[in-house]
Amino acid sequence: NAGVTQTPKFQVLKTGQSMTLQCAQDMNHEYMSWYRQDPGMGLRLIHYSVGAGITDQGEVPNGYNVSRSTTEDFPLRLLSAAPSQTSVYFCASSYFPGLAGSTGELFFGEGSRLTVL
Amino acid sequence: GIQVEQSPPDLILQEGANSTLRCNFSDSVNNLQWFHQNPWGQLINLFYIPSGTKQNGRLSATTVATERYSLLYISSSQTTDSGVYFCAVDRERDDKIIFGKGTRLHILP
Protein backbone atom coordinates (compact mmCIF):
# COMPACT_ATOMS: atom_id res chain seq x y z
CA ASN A 1 0.00 0.00 0.00
CA ALA A 2 1.81 3.12 -1.28
CA GLY A 3 -0.36 5.72 0.52
CA VAL A 4 0.33 9.26 -0.76
CA THR A 5 3.04 9.52 -3.41
CA GLN A 6 4.62 12.81 -4.45
CA THR A 7 6.98 13.42 -7.35
CA PRO A 8 9.51 14.81 -7.81
CA LYS A 9 11.20 14.89 -4.39
CA PHE A 10 13.57 17.66 -5.42
CA GLN A 11 13.38 20.28 -8.19
CA VAL A 12 15.33 23.39 -9.11
CA LEU A 13 13.67 25.93 -11.40
CA LYS A 14 14.61 29.25 -12.87
CA THR A 15 12.32 32.25 -12.40
CA GLY A 16 9.51 32.15 -14.94
CA GLN A 17 9.64 28.42 -15.63
CA SER A 18 6.58 26.26 -15.16
CA MET A 19 6.27 22.85 -13.59
CA THR A 20 3.81 20.40 -12.09
CA LEU A 21 4.13 18.63 -8.77
CA GLN A 22 2.38 15.29 -8.92
CA CYS A 23 0.38 13.73 -6.10
CA ALA A 24 -1.35 10.37 -6.16
CA GLN A 25 -3.10 8.38 -3.44
CA ASP A 26 -4.34 4.80 -3.50
CA MET A 27 -6.64 4.90 -0.47
CA ASN A 28 -9.78 6.06 -2.33
CA HIS A 29 -9.81 9.27 -0.28
CA GLU A 30 -12.25 11.97 -1.34
CA TYR A 31 -10.30 14.82 0.22
CA MET A 32 -6.90 15.95 -1.08
CA SER A 33 -4.89 19.06 -0.36
CA TRP A 34 -1.60 20.83 -0.96
CA TYR A 35 0.43 22.65 1.69
CA ARG A 36 3.64 24.58 1.61
CA GLN A 37 6.03 24.66 4.57
CA ASP A 38 8.38 27.56 5.16
CA PRO A 39 10.62 28.07 8.21
CA GLY A 40 8.63 29.40 11.18
CA MET A 41 5.35 29.41 9.23
CA GLY A 42 4.00 25.94 9.85
CA LEU A 43 2.03 24.39 6.99
CA ARG A 44 -0.11 26.73 4.92
CA LEU A 45 -2.96 25.44 2.77
CA ILE A 46 -2.63 26.23 -0.94
CA HIS A 47 -5.58 24.42 -2.56
CA TYR A 48 -7.84 21.55 -1.64
CA SER A 49 -10.41 19.26 -3.22
CA VAL A 50 -13.36 17.39 -1.74
CA GLY A 51 -13.79 15.14 -4.76
CA ALA A 52 -13.20 14.69 -8.48
CA GLY A 53 -14.09 17.85 -10.38
CA ILE A 54 -14.19 20.03 -7.25
CA THR A 55 -11.36 22.30 -6.09
CA ASP A 56 -11.17 25.35 -3.87
CA GLN A 57 -8.63 27.87 -2.67
CA GLY A 58 -6.80 27.65 0.62
CA GLU A 59 -4.87 30.29 2.53
CA VAL A 60 -2.14 31.01 -0.05
CA PRO A 61 -3.47 30.11 -3.54
CA ASN A 62 -1.84 32.83 -5.65
CA GLY A 63 0.61 31.53 -8.25
CA TYR A 64 -0.72 27.94 -8.13
CA ASN A 65 -3.32 26.03 -10.09
CA VAL A 66 -4.87 22.65 -9.39
CA SER A 67 -7.28 20.24 -11.01
CA ARG A 68 -8.91 17.01 -9.87
CA SER A 69 -9.93 14.89 -12.83
CA THR A 70 -9.76 11.58 -10.89
CA THR A 71 -10.14 10.56 -7.27
CA GLU A 72 -6.51 9.39 -7.18
CA ASP A 73 -4.59 12.37 -8.58
CA PHE A 74 -4.27 16.00 -7.52
CA PRO A 75 -1.46 17.81 -9.40
CA LEU A 76 -0.21 21.26 -8.39
CA ARG A 77 0.90 23.56 -11.21
CA LEU A 78 3.23 26.52 -11.02
CA LEU A 79 2.67 28.51 -14.21
CA SER A 80 5.50 31.03 -13.78
CA ALA A 81 7.76 30.20 -10.86
CA ALA A 82 9.01 32.95 -8.56
CA PRO A 83 11.72 32.86 -5.85
CA SER A 84 8.96 33.35 -3.24
CA GLN A 85 7.69 29.89 -4.19
CA THR A 86 10.88 28.25 -2.90
CA SER A 87 9.51 25.91 -0.26
CA VAL A 88 8.76 22.35 0.72
CA TYR A 89 5.43 21.20 -0.64
CA PHE A 90 3.30 18.49 0.95
CA CYS A 91 0.31 16.71 -0.48
CA ALA A 92 -2.20 15.14 1.89
CA SER A 93 -5.38 13.10 1.64
CA SER A 94 -8.16 11.80 3.86
CA TYR A 95 -11.67 10.52 3.84
CA PHE A 96 -14.00 13.48 3.74
CA PRO A 97 -13.80 15.22 7.13
CA GLY A 98 -17.09 15.21 8.95
CA LEU A 99 -18.79 12.34 7.15
CA ALA A 100 -20.58 10.10 9.65
CA GLY A 101 -18.27 7.26 10.54
CA SER A 102 -15.29 8.86 8.82
CA THR A 103 -12.17 9.45 10.85
CA GLY A 104 -10.92 12.17 8.52
CA GLU A 105 -7.35 11.32 9.53
CA LEU A 106 -4.98 13.20 7.22
CA PHE A 107 -2.16 11.27 5.55
CA PHE A 108 0.86 13.06 4.08
CA GLY A 109 3.27 12.39 1.27
CA GLU A 110 7.01 12.69 1.88
CA GLY A 111 7.25 16.20 0.48
CA SER A 112 8.78 17.90 -2.55
CA ARG A 113 11.57 20.42 -2.08
CA LEU A 114 11.41 23.17 -4.69
CA THR A 115 14.05 25.85 -5.23
CA VAL A 116 13.40 28.74 -7.59
CA LEU A 117 16.50 30.69 -8.62
CA GLY B 1 -10.05 33.05 8.96
CA ILE B 2 -9.60 30.77 11.91
CA GLN B 3 -6.57 31.36 14.13
CA VAL B 4 -4.68 28.32 15.41
CA GLU B 5 -2.11 29.14 18.07
CA GLN B 6 0.33 26.66 19.56
CA SER B 7 2.40 27.08 22.67
CA PRO B 8 5.15 27.02 23.60
CA PRO B 9 6.93 27.64 20.28
CA ASP B 10 10.06 25.87 21.50
CA LEU B 11 10.70 23.41 24.31
CA ILE B 12 13.94 21.81 25.46
CA LEU B 13 13.74 18.92 27.92
CA GLN B 14 15.92 16.22 29.36
CA GLU B 15 15.14 12.63 28.47
CA GLY B 16 12.58 11.23 30.88
CA ALA B 17 10.75 14.51 31.46
CA ASN B 18 7.06 15.09 30.83
CA SER B 19 5.61 17.88 28.68
CA THR B 20 2.32 19.49 27.74
CA LEU B 21 1.76 21.19 24.41
CA ARG B 22 -1.23 23.43 23.86
CA CYS B 23 -3.33 24.31 20.82
CA ASN B 24 -5.91 27.12 20.93
CA PHE B 25 -8.31 27.82 18.08
CA SER B 26 -10.59 30.76 17.47
CA ASP B 27 -13.66 29.20 15.81
CA SER B 28 -15.87 26.13 15.96
CA VAL B 29 -14.29 23.06 14.39
CA ASN B 30 -15.42 19.68 13.11
CA ASN B 31 -12.25 17.95 14.13
CA LEU B 32 -8.71 18.42 15.41
CA GLN B 33 -5.59 16.42 14.68
CA TRP B 34 -2.09 16.29 16.14
CA PHE B 35 0.96 15.53 14.00
CA HIS B 36 4.62 14.89 14.63
CA GLN B 37 7.19 15.98 12.05
CA ASN B 38 10.41 14.06 12.61
CA PRO B 39 13.86 15.48 11.86
CA TRP B 40 13.70 13.95 8.36
CA GLY B 41 10.58 15.93 7.55
CA GLN B 42 8.00 13.14 7.67
CA LEU B 43 4.58 14.10 9.01
CA ILE B 44 2.91 11.42 11.09
CA ASN B 45 -0.64 11.61 12.39
CA LEU B 46 -0.67 11.10 16.18
CA PHE B 47 -4.29 11.70 17.07
CA TYR B 48 -7.59 12.47 15.43
CA ILE B 49 -9.45 13.97 18.38
CA PRO B 50 -12.41 16.31 17.80
CA SER B 51 -13.35 15.99 21.47
CA GLY B 52 -12.53 13.99 24.60
CA THR B 53 -9.33 12.19 25.51
CA LYS B 54 -7.28 9.55 23.72
CA GLN B 55 -4.11 7.74 24.71
CA ASN B 56 -1.47 5.94 22.69
CA GLY B 57 1.41 4.65 24.75
CA ARG B 58 3.32 7.57 26.29
CA LEU B 59 1.26 10.11 24.37
CA SER B 60 -2.22 11.32 25.16
CA ALA B 61 -4.40 14.15 23.92
CA THR B 62 -7.43 15.99 25.20
CA THR B 63 -9.68 18.32 23.23
CA VAL B 64 -12.25 20.60 24.89
CA ALA B 65 -14.12 21.83 21.84
CA THR B 66 -16.49 24.09 23.78
CA GLU B 67 -13.50 26.00 25.17
CA ARG B 68 -11.59 25.80 21.87
CA TYR B 69 -8.36 24.17 22.98
CA SER B 70 -6.51 20.89 22.84
CA LEU B 71 -3.56 19.54 24.85
CA LEU B 72 -0.95 16.97 23.87
CA TYR B 73 0.82 15.22 26.73
CA ILE B 74 4.15 13.44 26.29
CA SER B 75 5.35 11.42 29.27
CA SER B 76 8.82 9.98 29.90
CA SER B 77 10.25 11.75 26.85
CA GLN B 78 12.73 9.96 24.62
CA THR B 79 15.18 11.46 22.13
CA THR B 80 13.05 10.03 19.33
CA ASP B 81 10.24 12.37 20.43
CA SER B 82 12.26 15.32 19.12
CA GLY B 83 10.80 17.21 16.19
CA VAL B 84 7.94 19.59 15.55
CA TYR B 85 4.41 18.97 16.79
CA PHE B 86 1.53 20.49 14.85
CA CYS B 87 -2.15 20.72 15.56
CA ALA B 88 -4.60 21.16 12.68
CA VAL B 89 -8.29 22.01 12.73
CA ASP B 90 -11.11 21.57 10.24
CA ARG B 91 -13.46 24.55 10.41
CA GLU B 92 -17.18 23.87 10.68
CA ARG B 93 -18.06 26.44 8.03
CA ASP B 94 -15.88 24.93 5.27
CA ASP B 95 -13.53 22.01 4.59
CA LYS B 96 -10.22 23.78 5.06
CA ILE B 97 -7.79 22.04 7.40
CA ILE B 98 -5.66 24.77 8.97
CA PHE B 99 -2.41 24.19 10.84
CA GLY B 100 -0.80 26.00 13.71
CA LYS B 101 2.85 27.05 13.48
CA GLY B 102 3.98 24.15 15.64
CA THR B 103 5.96 23.48 18.80
CA ARG B 104 9.58 22.49 18.27
CA LEU B 105 10.62 19.92 20.89
CA HIS B 106 14.24 19.04 21.67
CA ILE B 107 14.84 16.06 23.94
CA LEU B 108 18.38 15.98 25.29
CA PRO B 109 19.99 12.62 26.16
mmCIF file of C-alpha atoms in Angstrom:
data_model
loop_
_atom_site.group_PDB
_atom_site.id
_atom_site.type_symbol
_atom_site.label_atom_id
_atom_site.label_comp_id
_atom_site.label_asym_id
_atom_site.label_seq_id
_atom_site.Cartn_x
_atom_site.Cartn_y
_atom_site.Cartn_z
ATOM 1 C CA ASN A 1 0.000 0.000 0.000
ATOM 2 C CA ALA A 2 1.812 3.120 -1.282
ATOM 3 C CA GLY A 3 -0.363 5.722 0.520
ATOM 4 C CA VAL A 4 0.325 9.257 -0.765
ATOM 5 C CA THR A 5 3.040 9.521 -3.406
ATOM 6 C CA GLN A 6 4.620 12.815 -4.454
ATOM 7 C CA THR A 7 6.976 13.423 -7.348
ATOM 8 C CA PRO A 8 9.514 14.814 -7.809
ATOM 9 C CA LYS A 9 11.197 14.890 -4.394
ATOM 10 C CA PHE A 10 13.575 17.660 -5.424
ATOM 11 C CA GLN A 11 13.385 20.277 -8.190
ATOM 12 C CA VAL A 12 15.326 23.394 -9.114
ATOM 13 C CA LEU A 13 13.674 25.930 -11.405
ATOM 14 C CA LYS A 14 14.607 29.251 -12.875
ATOM 15 C CA THR A 15 12.323 32.248 -12.399
ATOM 16 C CA GLY A 16 9.508 32.151 -14.943
ATOM 17 C CA GLN A 17 9.641 28.420 -15.628
ATOM 18 C CA SER A 18 6.579 26.259 -15.165
ATOM 19 C CA MET A 19 6.268 22.854 -13.595
ATOM 20 C CA THR A 20 3.806 20.398 -12.093
ATOM 21 C CA LEU A 21 4.131 18.634 -8.766
ATOM 22 C CA GLN A 22 2.382 15.287 -8.921
ATOM 23 C CA CYS A 23 0.376 13.732 -6.102
ATOM 24 C CA ALA A 24 -1.350 10.368 -6.164
ATOM 25 C CA GLN A 25 -3.101 8.381 -3.439
ATOM 26 C CA ASP A 26 -4.339 4.798 -3.503
ATOM 27 C CA MET A 27 -6.642 4.902 -0.467
ATOM 28 C CA ASN A 28 -9.783 6.058 -2.325
ATOM 29 C CA HIS A 29 -9.814 9.273 -0.282
ATOM 30 C CA GLU A 30 -12.250 11.969 -1.335
ATOM 31 C CA TYR A 31 -10.296 14.819 0.224
ATOM 32 C CA MET A 32 -6.899 15.949 -1.080
ATOM 33 C CA SER A 33 -4.895 19.060 -0.361
ATOM 34 C CA TRP A 34 -1.597 20.827 -0.959
ATOM 35 C CA TYR A 35 0.425 22.646 1.689
ATOM 36 C CA ARG A 36 3.643 24.581 1.614
ATOM 37 C CA GLN A 37 6.026 24.657 4.565
ATOM 38 C CA ASP A 38 8.376 27.557 5.158
ATOM 39 C CA PRO A 39 10.617 28.073 8.213
ATOM 40 C CA GLY A 40 8.634 29.396 11.177
ATOM 41 C CA MET A 41 5.346 29.413 9.234
ATOM 42 C CA GLY A 42 4.000 25.940 9.847
ATOM 43 C CA LEU A 43 2.029 24.394 6.986
ATOM 44 C CA ARG A 44 -0.110 26.728 4.921
ATOM 45 C CA LEU A 45 -2.956 25.441 2.774
ATOM 46 C CA ILE A 46 -2.632 26.230 -0.942
ATOM 47 C CA HIS A 47 -5.584 24.419 -2.561
ATOM 48 C CA TYR A 48 -7.841 21.549 -1.644
ATOM 49 C CA SER A 49 -10.411 19.263 -3.219
ATOM 50 C CA VAL A 50 -13.357 17.390 -1.741
ATOM 51 C CA GLY A 51 -13.792 15.135 -4.761
ATOM 52 C CA ALA A 52 -13.201 14.693 -8.476
ATOM 53 C CA GLY A 53 -14.087 17.851 -10.382
ATOM 54 C CA ILE A 54 -14.185 20.032 -7.254
ATOM 55 C CA THR A 55 -11.362 22.301 -6.091
ATOM 56 C CA ASP A 56 -11.166 25.349 -3.869
ATOM 57 C CA GLN A 57 -8.625 27.875 -2.673
ATOM 58 C CA GLY A 58 -6.797 27.653 0.616
ATOM 59 C CA GLU A 59 -4.865 30.290 2.533
ATOM 60 C CA VAL A 60 -2.138 31.011 -0.052
ATOM 61 C CA PRO A 61 -3.474 30.105 -3.539
ATOM 62 C CA ASN A 62 -1.840 32.831 -5.651
ATOM 63 C CA GLY A 63 0.606 31.530 -8.251
ATOM 64 C CA TYR A 64 -0.717 27.944 -8.127
ATOM 65 C CA ASN A 65 -3.321 26.029 -10.094
ATOM 66 C CA VAL A 66 -4.869 22.645 -9.388
ATOM 67 C CA SER A 67 -7.278 20.244 -11.012
ATOM 68 C CA ARG A 68 -8.911 17.014 -9.874
ATOM 69 C CA SER A 69 -9.934 14.888 -12.832
ATOM 70 C CA THR A 70 -9.757 11.585 -10.895
ATOM 71 C CA THR A 71 -10.138 10.557 -7.270
ATOM 72 C CA GLU A 72 -6.514 9.387 -7.176
ATOM 73 C CA ASP A 73 -4.595 12.370 -8.584
ATOM 74 C CA PHE A 74 -4.268 16.004 -7.523
ATOM 75 C CA PRO A 75 -1.464 17.808 -9.397
ATOM 76 C CA LEU A 76 -0.213 21.257 -8.390
ATOM 77 C CA ARG A 77 0.904 23.560 -11.211
ATOM 78 C CA LEU A 78 3.226 26.525 -11.016
ATOM 79 C CA LEU A 79 2.665 28.508 -14.211
ATOM 80 C CA SER A 80 5.499 31.033 -13.784
ATOM 81 C CA ALA A 81 7.761 30.197 -10.860
ATOM 82 C CA ALA A 82 9.007 32.953 -8.556
ATOM 83 C CA PRO A 83 11.720 32.862 -5.847
ATOM 84 C CA SER A 84 8.955 33.354 -3.243
ATOM 85 C CA GLN A 85 7.694 29.885 -4.185
ATOM 86 C CA THR A 86 10.883 28.250 -2.904
ATOM 87 C CA SER A 87 9.510 25.913 -0.264
ATOM 88 C CA VAL A 88 8.759 22.346 0.722
ATOM 89 C CA TYR A 89 5.427 21.198 -0.640
ATOM 90 C CA PHE A 90 3.298 18.494 0.954
ATOM 91 C CA CYS A 91 0.310 16.706 -0.483
ATOM 92 C CA ALA A 92 -2.203 15.137 1.894
ATOM 93 C CA SER A 93 -5.382 13.101 1.644
ATOM 94 C CA SER A 94 -8.160 11.800 3.855
ATOM 95 C CA TYR A 95 -11.670 10.519 3.842
ATOM 96 C CA PHE A 96 -14.004 13.483 3.737
ATOM 97 C CA PRO A 97 -13.796 15.220 7.130
ATOM 98 C CA GLY A 98 -17.092 15.214 8.946
ATOM 99 C CA LEU A 99 -18.787 12.337 7.153
ATOM 100 C CA ALA A 100 -20.577 10.097 9.648
ATOM 101 C CA GLY A 101 -18.275 7.260 10.539
ATOM 102 C CA SER A 102 -15.293 8.863 8.824
ATOM 103 C CA THR A 103 -12.174 9.453 10.852
ATOM 104 C CA GLY A 104 -10.918 12.173 8.524
ATOM 105 C CA GLU A 105 -7.355 11.317 9.527
ATOM 106 C CA LEU A 106 -4.981 13.200 7.225
ATOM 107 C CA PHE A 107 -2.157 11.267 5.550
ATOM 108 C CA PHE A 108 0.856 13.057 4.077
ATOM 109 C CA GLY A 109 3.268 12.390 1.273
ATOM 110 C CA GLU A 110 7.011 12.691 1.876
ATOM 111 C CA GLY A 111 7.246 16.201 0.478
ATOM 112 C CA SER A 112 8.777 17.901 -2.554
ATOM 113 C CA ARG A 113 11.573 20.421 -2.081
ATOM 114 C CA LEU A 114 11.405 23.170 -4.691
ATOM 115 C CA THR A 115 14.048 25.846 -5.226
ATOM 116 C CA VAL A 116 13.403 28.744 -7.587
ATOM 117 C CA LEU A 117 16.495 30.690 -8.619
ATOM 118 C CA GLY B 1 -10.045 33.055 8.957
ATOM 119 C CA ILE B 2 -9.604 30.773 11.913
ATOM 120 C CA GLN B 3 -6.574 31.359 14.129
ATOM 121 C CA VAL B 4 -4.677 28.324 15.410
ATOM 122 C CA GLU B 5 -2.107 29.139 18.068
ATOM 123 C CA GLN B 6 0.331 26.663 19.555
ATOM 124 C CA SER B 7 2.401 27.076 22.672
ATOM 125 C CA PRO B 8 5.146 27.020 23.596
ATOM 126 C CA PRO B 9 6.925 27.635 20.277
ATOM 127 C CA ASP B 10 10.065 25.870 21.500
ATOM 128 C CA LEU B 11 10.696 23.408 24.308
ATOM 129 C CA ILE B 12 13.940 21.808 25.458
ATOM 130 C CA LEU B 13 13.741 18.920 27.923
ATOM 131 C CA GLN B 14 15.919 16.215 29.363
ATOM 132 C CA GLU B 15 15.145 12.635 28.467
ATOM 133 C CA GLY B 16 12.579 11.227 30.880
ATOM 134 C CA ALA B 17 10.750 14.514 31.456
ATOM 135 C CA ASN B 18 7.062 15.088 30.826
ATOM 136 C CA SER B 19 5.615 17.876 28.684
ATOM 137 C CA THR B 20 2.316 19.494 27.744
ATOM 138 C CA LEU B 21 1.765 21.186 24.407
ATOM 139 C CA ARG B 22 -1.229 23.435 23.860
ATOM 140 C CA CYS B 23 -3.328 24.313 20.817
ATOM 141 C CA ASN B 24 -5.907 27.120 20.928
ATOM 142 C CA PHE B 25 -8.311 27.821 18.076
ATOM 143 C CA SER B 26 -10.590 30.757 17.465
ATOM 144 C CA ASP B 27 -13.658 29.204 15.807
ATOM 145 C CA SER B 28 -15.874 26.130 15.961
ATOM 146 C CA VAL B 29 -14.288 23.060 14.389
ATOM 147 C CA ASN B 30 -15.423 19.678 13.110
ATOM 148 C CA ASN B 31 -12.249 17.946 14.133
ATOM 149 C CA LEU B 32 -8.715 18.420 15.413
ATOM 150 C CA GLN B 33 -5.587 16.419 14.678
ATOM 151 C CA TRP B 34 -2.087 16.288 16.142
ATOM 152 C CA PHE B 35 0.956 15.531 14.005
ATOM 153 C CA HIS B 36 4.625 14.891 14.629
ATOM 154 C CA GLN B 37 7.188 15.979 12.050
ATOM 155 C CA ASN B 38 10.411 14.064 12.605
ATOM 156 C CA PRO B 39 13.865 15.479 11.857
ATOM 157 C CA TRP B 40 13.698 13.947 8.364
ATOM 158 C CA GLY B 41 10.582 15.928 7.550
ATOM 159 C CA GLN B 42 8.003 13.139 7.669
ATOM 160 C CA LEU B 43 4.582 14.097 9.015
ATOM 161 C CA ILE B 44 2.908 11.416 11.092
ATOM 162 C CA ASN B 45 -0.643 11.613 12.394
ATOM 163 C CA LEU B 46 -0.672 11.102 16.180
ATOM 164 C CA PHE B 47 -4.295 11.704 17.075
ATOM 165 C CA TYR B 48 -7.593 12.471 15.426
ATOM 166 C CA ILE B 49 -9.452 13.972 18.377
ATOM 167 C CA PRO B 50 -12.411 16.310 17.801
ATOM 168 C CA SER B 51 -13.345 15.991 21.470
ATOM 169 C CA GLY B 52 -12.528 13.992 24.596
ATOM 170 C CA THR B 53 -9.334 12.187 25.511
ATOM 171 C CA LYS B 54 -7.280 9.549 23.718
ATOM 172 C CA GLN B 55 -4.110 7.737 24.712
ATOM 173 C CA ASN B 56 -1.474 5.943 22.688
ATOM 174 C CA GLY B 57 1.413 4.653 24.749
ATOM 175 C CA ARG B 58 3.316 7.570 26.288
ATOM 176 C CA LEU B 59 1.257 10.109 24.371
ATOM 177 C CA SER B 60 -2.217 11.317 25.157
ATOM 178 C CA ALA B 61 -4.400 14.150 23.917
ATOM 179 C CA THR B 62 -7.426 15.993 25.200
ATOM 180 C CA THR B 63 -9.680 18.325 23.234
ATOM 181 C CA VAL B 64 -12.247 20.599 24.889
ATOM 182 C CA ALA B 65 -14.118 21.826 21.843
ATOM 183 C CA THR B 66 -16.491 24.088 23.783
ATOM 184 C CA GLU B 67 -13.499 26.003 25.171
ATOM 185 C CA ARG B 68 -11.587 25.802 21.875
ATOM 186 C CA TYR B 69 -8.357 24.166 22.976
ATOM 187 C CA SER B 70 -6.506 20.889 22.844
ATOM 188 C CA LEU B 71 -3.564 19.538 24.846
ATOM 189 C CA LEU B 72 -0.953 16.965 23.869
ATOM 190 C CA TYR B 73 0.825 15.215 26.731
ATOM 191 C CA ILE B 74 4.146 13.444 26.295
ATOM 192 C CA SER B 75 5.349 11.415 29.267
ATOM 193 C CA SER B 76 8.820 9.978 29.899
ATOM 194 C CA SER B 77 10.253 11.751 26.853
ATOM 195 C CA GLN B 78 12.727 9.958 24.617
ATOM 196 C CA THR B 79 15.180 11.456 22.129
ATOM 197 C CA THR B 80 13.047 10.029 19.328
ATOM 198 C CA ASP B 81 10.243 12.374 20.430
ATOM 199 C CA SER B 82 12.258 15.325 19.117
ATOM 200 C CA GLY B 83 10.805 17.211 16.189
ATOM 201 C CA VAL B 84 7.936 19.591 15.554
ATOM 202 C CA TYR B 85 4.415 18.966 16.788
ATOM 203 C CA PHE B 86 1.528 20.488 14.849
ATOM 204 C CA CYS B 87 -2.145 20.719 15.556
ATOM 205 C CA ALA B 88 -4.599 21.155 12.678
ATOM 206 C CA VAL B 89 -8.294 22.008 12.729
ATOM 207 C CA ASP B 90 -11.111 21.569 10.244
ATOM 208 C CA ARG B 91 -13.460 24.549 10.411
ATOM 209 C CA GLU B 92 -17.183 23.867 10.684
ATOM 210 C CA ARG B 93 -18.056 26.438 8.030
ATOM 211 C CA ASP B 94 -15.879 24.935 5.267
ATOM 212 C CA ASP B 95 -13.531 22.013 4.590
ATOM 213 C CA LYS B 96 -10.219 23.784 5.064
ATOM 214 C CA ILE B 97 -7.790 22.038 7.396
ATOM 215 C CA ILE B 98 -5.663 24.767 8.968
ATOM 216 C CA PHE B 99 -2.406 24.187 10.836
ATOM 217 C CA GLY B 100 -0.799 25.995 13.705
ATOM 218 C CA LYS B 101 2.847 27.050 13.484
ATOM 219 C CA GLY B 102 3.983 24.148 15.639
ATOM 220 C CA THR B 103 5.959 23.477 18.802
ATOM 221 C CA ARG B 104 9.584 22.492 18.268
ATOM 222 C CA LEU B 105 10.616 19.922 20.895
ATOM 223 C CA HIS B 106 14.240 19.042 21.666
ATOM 224 C CA ILE B 107 14.840 16.062 23.945
ATOM 225 C CA LEU B 108 18.382 15.977 25.291
ATOM 226 C CA PRO B 109 19.994 12.617 26.158
#
